[in-house]
Amino acid sequence: MEELIKIHSPEFSEKEVNYIKDLINADIKKLKPIFNLKGFIFGPFYLLYKKAYIEALAVFIISLLVIQIGFILHSFLFLAIGTILPNFLVGYYFYFMYSNQIDRDIEHCGQPIDKNCLRQRGGKSFVGVAMALFFILFLTWPIIYGAITKQDVTTKTSEYSKKISDVLK
C-alpha cells in the first residue's frame, strides 16, 4: 500500500504516507486528525489542486450553506464562520479527505493496479483551481462591478424587469 501511495502522491513525506496508509486500512474513529498547513492556508483550493474534486465540492457546499444561513439570519457570525470554515475543515481533515481520493483512484485503476493509471490520477492539477477561481469570480462579479462603477447593484431594477412586473400584475 505504501508503494501505491508514493506513486499516487510522490511529494508526501514518509510520515504522511504512513498516516494515509493507516487511514485507508484502519478504523477512522481511532485516528486523530493531523494538521496540514497548506490545506489550512488554501482551503478547498488545495483539494482541487490535489485532484480531490468531490471533497472540495463538499467543503464548498458546506461553506455556502453556512453563509446562506448568515444571510437569512442577518448574522455576521455565520458569515464569518462560513468564510473561515473551509480552511479549518481542510486544514484539520485534509488527510481524511485525501485518503478517500487515493482509495477511489486505487479502485479505479483495477487489479492488478496499473501504476501509470495511478500516477495520472494522482499528483497535482491547476485546472481545478482555475475553474474554482472562475466560479468565484462569476459569483462575485456583480459586487466587483458595483464597486468599480460606484453603482448600487442590489436595488437598481432594469427597464426589462419593470416591464415584466407590470405584465405580471
PDB file of C-alpha atoms in Angstrom:
ATOM      1  CA  MET A   1       0.000   0.000   0.000  1.00  0.00           C
ATOM      2  CA  GLU A   2       2.879   2.393   0.799  1.00  0.00           C
ATOM      3  CA  GLU A   3       4.262   1.985  -2.713  1.00  0.00           C
ATOM      4  CA  LEU A   4       0.884   2.835  -4.252  1.00  0.00           C
ATOM      5  CA  ILE A   5       0.520   5.962  -2.127  1.00  0.00           C
ATOM      6  CA  LYS A   6       4.047   7.078  -3.087  1.00  0.00           C
ATOM      7  CA  ILE A   7       3.227   6.558  -6.769  1.00  0.00           C
ATOM      8  CA  HIS A   8      -0.029   8.497  -6.383  1.00  0.00           C
ATOM      9  CA  SER A   9       1.450  11.359  -4.338  1.00  0.00           C
ATOM     10  CA  PRO A  10       5.251  11.358  -4.541  1.00  0.00           C
ATOM     11  CA  GLU A  11       5.596  14.662  -2.655  1.00  0.00           C
ATOM     12  CA  PHE A  12       4.322  13.176   0.633  1.00  0.00           C
ATOM     13  CA  SER A  13       6.799  12.529   3.429  1.00  0.00           C
ATOM     14  CA  GLU A  14       7.214   9.073   4.962  1.00  0.00           C
ATOM     15  CA  LYS A  15       5.108  10.167   7.960  1.00  0.00           C
ATOM     16  CA  GLU A  16       2.269  11.338   5.682  1.00  0.00           C
ATOM     17  CA  VAL A  17       2.397   8.120   3.638  1.00  0.00           C
ATOM     18  CA  ASN A  18       2.165   6.007   6.804  1.00  0.00           C
ATOM     19  CA  TYR A  19      -0.708   8.120   8.134  1.00  0.00           C
ATOM     20  CA  ILE A  20      -2.705   7.805   4.893  1.00  0.00           C
ATOM     21  CA  LYS A  21      -1.987   4.060   4.818  1.00  0.00           C
ATOM     22  CA  ASP A  22      -3.371   3.821   8.369  1.00  0.00           C
ATOM     23  CA  LEU A  23      -6.426   5.851   7.354  1.00  0.00           C
ATOM     24  CA  ILE A  24      -7.200   3.566   4.427  1.00  0.00           C
ATOM     25  CA  ASN A  25      -6.634   0.333   6.390  1.00  0.00           C
ATOM     26  CA  ALA A  26      -7.820   1.247   9.904  1.00  0.00           C
ATOM     27  CA  ASP A  27     -10.853   2.491  11.732  1.00  0.00           C
ATOM     28  CA  ILE A  28     -11.036   6.272  11.251  1.00  0.00           C
ATOM     29  CA  LYS A  29     -12.506   6.790  14.725  1.00  0.00           C
ATOM     30  CA  LYS A  30      -9.229   5.631  16.309  1.00  0.00           C
ATOM     31  CA  LEU A  31      -7.041   8.136  14.456  1.00  0.00           C
ATOM     32  CA  LYS A  32      -6.661  11.781  15.388  1.00  0.00           C
ATOM     33  CA  PRO A  33      -6.506  14.402  12.642  1.00  0.00           C
ATOM     34  CA  ILE A  34      -3.089  15.764  11.721  1.00  0.00           C
ATOM     35  CA  PHE A  35      -2.914  19.443  10.826  1.00  0.00           C
ATOM     36  CA  ASN A  36      -1.957  20.301   7.231  1.00  0.00           C
ATOM     37  CA  LEU A  37      -0.691  23.875   6.874  1.00  0.00           C
ATOM     38  CA  LYS A  38      -1.123  24.037   3.081  1.00  0.00           C
ATOM     39  CA  GLY A  39      -4.685  22.783   3.422  1.00  0.00           C
ATOM     40  CA  PHE A  40      -5.373  25.377   6.111  1.00  0.00           C
ATOM     41  CA  ILE A  41      -3.938  28.289   4.121  1.00  0.00           C
ATOM     42  CA  PHE A  42      -5.507  27.441   0.760  1.00  0.00           C
ATOM     43  CA  GLY A  43      -8.647  25.622   1.927  1.00  0.00           C
ATOM     44  CA  PRO A  44     -10.691  23.847  -0.747  1.00  0.00           C
ATOM     45  CA  PHE A  45      -8.355  25.183  -3.445  1.00  0.00           C
ATOM     46  CA  TYR A  46      -5.686  22.845  -2.101  1.00  0.00           C
ATOM     47  CA  LEU A  47      -8.075  19.906  -2.511  1.00  0.00           C
ATOM     48  CA  LEU A  48      -8.741  20.989  -6.088  1.00  0.00           C
ATOM     49  CA  TYR A  49      -5.006  21.279  -6.667  1.00  0.00           C
ATOM     50  CA  LYS A  50      -4.591  17.710  -5.384  1.00  0.00           C
ATOM     51  CA  LYS A  51      -7.427  16.499  -7.684  1.00  0.00           C
ATOM     52  CA  ALA A  52      -9.819  15.706  -4.797  1.00  0.00           C
ATOM     53  CA  TYR A  53     -12.755  17.301  -6.622  1.00  0.00           C
ATOM     54  CA  ILE A  54     -15.611  15.597  -4.743  1.00  0.00           C
ATOM     55  CA  GLU A  55     -14.187  16.519  -1.351  1.00  0.00           C
ATOM     56  CA  ALA A  56     -13.574  20.124  -2.454  1.00  0.00           C
ATOM     57  CA  LEU A  57     -17.133  20.401  -3.741  1.00  0.00           C
ATOM     58  CA  ALA A  58     -18.468  19.093  -0.423  1.00  0.00           C
ATOM     59  CA  VAL A  59     -16.431  21.689   1.503  1.00  0.00           C
ATOM     60  CA  PHE A  60     -17.636  24.475  -0.837  1.00  0.00           C
ATOM     61  CA  ILE A  61     -21.277  23.395  -0.403  1.00  0.00           C
ATOM     62  CA  ILE A  62     -20.985  23.284   3.401  1.00  0.00           C
ATOM     63  CA  SER A  63     -19.430  26.742   3.373  1.00  0.00           C
ATOM     64  CA  LEU A  64     -22.101  28.171   1.067  1.00  0.00           C
ATOM     65  CA  LEU A  65     -24.866  26.730   3.249  1.00  0.00           C
ATOM     66  CA  VAL A  66     -23.415  28.335   6.374  1.00  0.00           C
ATOM     67  CA  ILE A  67     -23.013  31.652   4.537  1.00  0.00           C
ATOM     68  CA  GLN A  68     -26.622  31.401   3.297  1.00  0.00           C
ATOM     69  CA  ILE A  69     -27.810  30.865   6.868  1.00  0.00           C
ATOM     70  CA  GLY A  70     -25.885  34.007   7.769  1.00  0.00           C
ATOM     71  CA  PHE A  71     -27.667  35.973   5.057  1.00  0.00           C
ATOM     72  CA  ILE A  72     -31.069  34.661   6.127  1.00  0.00           C
ATOM     73  CA  LEU A  73     -30.476  35.399   9.816  1.00  0.00           C
ATOM     74  CA  HIS A  74     -28.596  38.639   9.088  1.00  0.00           C
ATOM     75  CA  SER A  75     -25.853  37.269  11.298  1.00  0.00           C
ATOM     76  CA  PHE A  76     -22.275  38.396  10.840  1.00  0.00           C
ATOM     77  CA  LEU A  77     -21.150  35.426  12.941  1.00  0.00           C
ATOM     78  CA  PHE A  78     -22.489  32.891  10.416  1.00  0.00           C
ATOM     79  CA  LEU A  79     -20.946  34.832   7.543  1.00  0.00           C
ATOM     80  CA  ALA A  80     -17.575  34.833   9.271  1.00  0.00           C
ATOM     81  CA  ILE A  81     -17.833  31.136  10.146  1.00  0.00           C
ATOM     82  CA  GLY A  82     -18.848  30.270   6.568  1.00  0.00           C
ATOM     83  CA  THR A  83     -15.849  32.152   5.251  1.00  0.00           C
ATOM     84  CA  ILE A  84     -13.308  30.603   7.643  1.00  0.00           C
ATOM     85  CA  LEU A  85     -14.863  27.117   7.944  1.00  0.00           C
ATOM     86  CA  PRO A  86     -13.485  25.637   4.697  1.00  0.00           C
ATOM     87  CA  ASN A  87      -9.913  26.405   5.702  1.00  0.00           C
ATOM     88  CA  PHE A  88     -10.336  24.773   9.103  1.00  0.00           C
ATOM     89  CA  LEU A  89     -12.029  21.716   7.568  1.00  0.00           C
ATOM     90  CA  VAL A  90      -9.308  21.221   5.001  1.00  0.00           C
ATOM     91  CA  GLY A  91      -6.522  22.075   7.428  1.00  0.00           C
ATOM     92  CA  TYR A  92      -7.565  19.527  10.021  1.00  0.00           C
ATOM     93  CA  TYR A  93      -9.205  16.861   7.874  1.00  0.00           C
ATOM     94  CA  PHE A  94      -7.122  17.041   4.683  1.00  0.00           C
ATOM     95  CA  TYR A  95      -5.626  13.575   5.124  1.00  0.00           C
ATOM     96  CA  PHE A  96      -9.039  12.035   5.840  1.00  0.00           C
ATOM     97  CA  MET A  97     -10.454  13.607   2.674  1.00  0.00           C
ATOM     98  CA  TYR A  98      -7.408  12.870   0.539  1.00  0.00           C
ATOM     99  CA  SER A  99      -7.226   9.236   1.685  1.00  0.00           C
ATOM    100  CA  ASN A 100     -10.729   8.822   0.211  1.00  0.00           C
ATOM    101  CA  GLN A 101      -9.428  10.197  -3.088  1.00  0.00           C
ATOM    102  CA  ILE A 102      -6.440   7.826  -3.066  1.00  0.00           C
ATOM    103  CA  ASP A 103      -8.688   4.866  -2.241  1.00  0.00           C
ATOM    104  CA  ARG A 104     -11.037   5.736  -5.134  1.00  0.00           C
ATOM    105  CA  ASP A 105      -8.097   6.095  -7.507  1.00  0.00           C
ATOM    106  CA  ILE A 106      -6.671   2.723  -6.469  1.00  0.00           C
ATOM    107  CA  GLU A 107     -10.073   1.094  -7.069  1.00  0.00           C
ATOM    108  CA  HIS A 108     -10.391   2.855 -10.439  1.00  0.00           C
ATOM    109  CA  CYS A 109      -7.034   1.555 -11.664  1.00  0.00           C
ATOM    110  CA  GLY A 110      -8.151  -2.060 -11.147  1.00  0.00           C
ATOM    111  CA  GLN A 111      -6.422  -5.236 -10.035  1.00  0.00           C
ATOM    112  CA  PRO A 112      -3.541  -5.693 -10.664  1.00  0.00           C
ATOM    113  CA  ILE A 113      -3.046  -1.983 -10.192  1.00  0.00           C
ATOM    114  CA  ASP A 114      -1.864  -0.118 -13.254  1.00  0.00           C
ATOM    115  CA  LYS A 115       0.859   2.170 -11.896  1.00  0.00           C
ATOM    116  CA  ASN A 116       0.675   4.551 -14.869  1.00  0.00           C
ATOM    117  CA  CYS A 117      -3.064   4.978 -14.287  1.00  0.00           C
ATOM    118  CA  LEU A 118      -2.441   5.661 -10.610  1.00  0.00           C
ATOM    119  CA  ARG A 119       0.312   8.169 -11.434  1.00  0.00           C
ATOM    120  CA  GLN A 120      -2.003  10.041 -13.824  1.00  0.00           C
ATOM    121  CA  ARG A 121      -4.939  10.123 -11.422  1.00  0.00           C
ATOM    122  CA  GLY A 122      -2.742  11.364  -8.563  1.00  0.00           C
ATOM    123  CA  GLY A 123      -0.478  14.344  -8.486  1.00  0.00           C
ATOM    124  CA  LYS A 124      -1.480  17.942  -8.947  1.00  0.00           C
ATOM    125  CA  SER A 125      -3.715  19.975 -11.238  1.00  0.00           C
ATOM    126  CA  PHE A 126      -4.139  23.684 -11.800  1.00  0.00           C
ATOM    127  CA  VAL A 127      -7.295  23.131 -13.878  1.00  0.00           C
ATOM    128  CA  GLY A 128      -9.486  22.622 -10.804  1.00  0.00           C
ATOM    129  CA  VAL A 129      -8.066  25.720  -9.152  1.00  0.00           C
ATOM    130  CA  ALA A 130      -8.660  27.776 -12.309  1.00  0.00           C
ATOM    131  CA  MET A 131     -12.261  26.509 -12.518  1.00  0.00           C
ATOM    132  CA  ALA A 132     -12.876  27.409  -8.862  1.00  0.00           C
ATOM    133  CA  LEU A 133     -11.415  30.885  -9.288  1.00  0.00           C
ATOM    134  CA  PHE A 134     -13.597  31.413 -12.372  1.00  0.00           C
ATOM    135  CA  PHE A 135     -16.665  30.242 -10.415  1.00  0.00           C
ATOM    136  CA  ILE A 136     -15.929  32.592  -7.522  1.00  0.00           C
ATOM    137  CA  LEU A 137     -15.331  35.475  -9.922  1.00  0.00           C
ATOM    138  CA  PHE A 138     -18.644  34.649 -11.622  1.00  0.00           C
ATOM    139  CA  LEU A 139     -20.470  34.730  -8.266  1.00  0.00           C
ATOM    140  CA  THR A 140     -18.841  37.943  -7.106  1.00  0.00           C
ATOM    141  CA  TRP A 141     -18.894  39.826 -10.413  1.00  0.00           C
ATOM    142  CA  PRO A 142     -21.971  41.959  -9.549  1.00  0.00           C
ATOM    143  CA  ILE A 143     -20.266  43.113  -6.362  1.00  0.00           C
ATOM    144  CA  ILE A 144     -16.994  43.828  -8.173  1.00  0.00           C
ATOM    145  CA  TYR A 145     -18.827  45.645 -10.965  1.00  0.00           C
ATOM    146  CA  GLY A 146     -20.723  47.751  -8.423  1.00  0.00           C
ATOM    147  CA  ALA A 147     -17.510  48.647  -6.609  1.00  0.00           C
ATOM    148  CA  ILE A 148     -15.728  49.650  -9.834  1.00  0.00           C
ATOM    149  CA  THR A 149     -18.600  51.719 -11.260  1.00  0.00           C
ATOM    150  CA  LYS A 150     -19.752  53.001  -7.844  1.00  0.00           C
ATOM    151  CA  GLN A 151     -23.306  51.830  -8.534  1.00  0.00           C
ATOM    152  CA  ASP A 152     -25.624  50.094  -6.112  1.00  0.00           C
ATOM    153  CA  VAL A 153     -26.295  46.848  -7.963  1.00  0.00           C
ATOM    154  CA  THR A 154     -28.532  45.415  -5.243  1.00  0.00           C
ATOM    155  CA  THR A 155     -31.515  47.757  -5.602  1.00  0.00           C
ATOM    156  CA  LYS A 156     -31.372  49.019  -9.158  1.00  0.00           C
ATOM    157  CA  THR A 157     -34.024  47.426 -11.378  1.00  0.00           C
ATOM    158  CA  SER A 158     -33.751  47.391 -15.107  1.00  0.00           C
ATOM    159  CA  GLU A 159     -36.419  48.563 -17.533  1.00  0.00           C
ATOM    160  CA  TYR A 160     -36.880  44.955 -18.647  1.00  0.00           C
ATOM    161  CA  SER A 161     -37.667  43.752 -15.115  1.00  0.00           C
ATOM    162  CA  LYS A 162     -40.100  46.657 -14.627  1.00  0.00           C
ATOM    163  CA  LYS A 163     -41.953  45.631 -17.795  1.00  0.00           C
ATOM    164  CA  ILE A 164     -42.117  42.027 -16.618  1.00  0.00           C
ATOM    165  CA  SER A 165     -43.503  43.042 -13.211  1.00  0.00           C
ATOM    166  CA  ASP A 166     -46.100  45.267 -14.927  1.00  0.00           C
ATOM    167  CA  VAL A 167     -47.214  42.357 -17.128  1.00  0.00           C
ATOM    168  CA  LEU A 168     -47.480  40.015 -14.149  1.00  0.00           C
ATOM    169  CA  LYS A 169     -49.709  42.461 -12.245  1.00  0.00           C
TER     170      LYS A 169
END
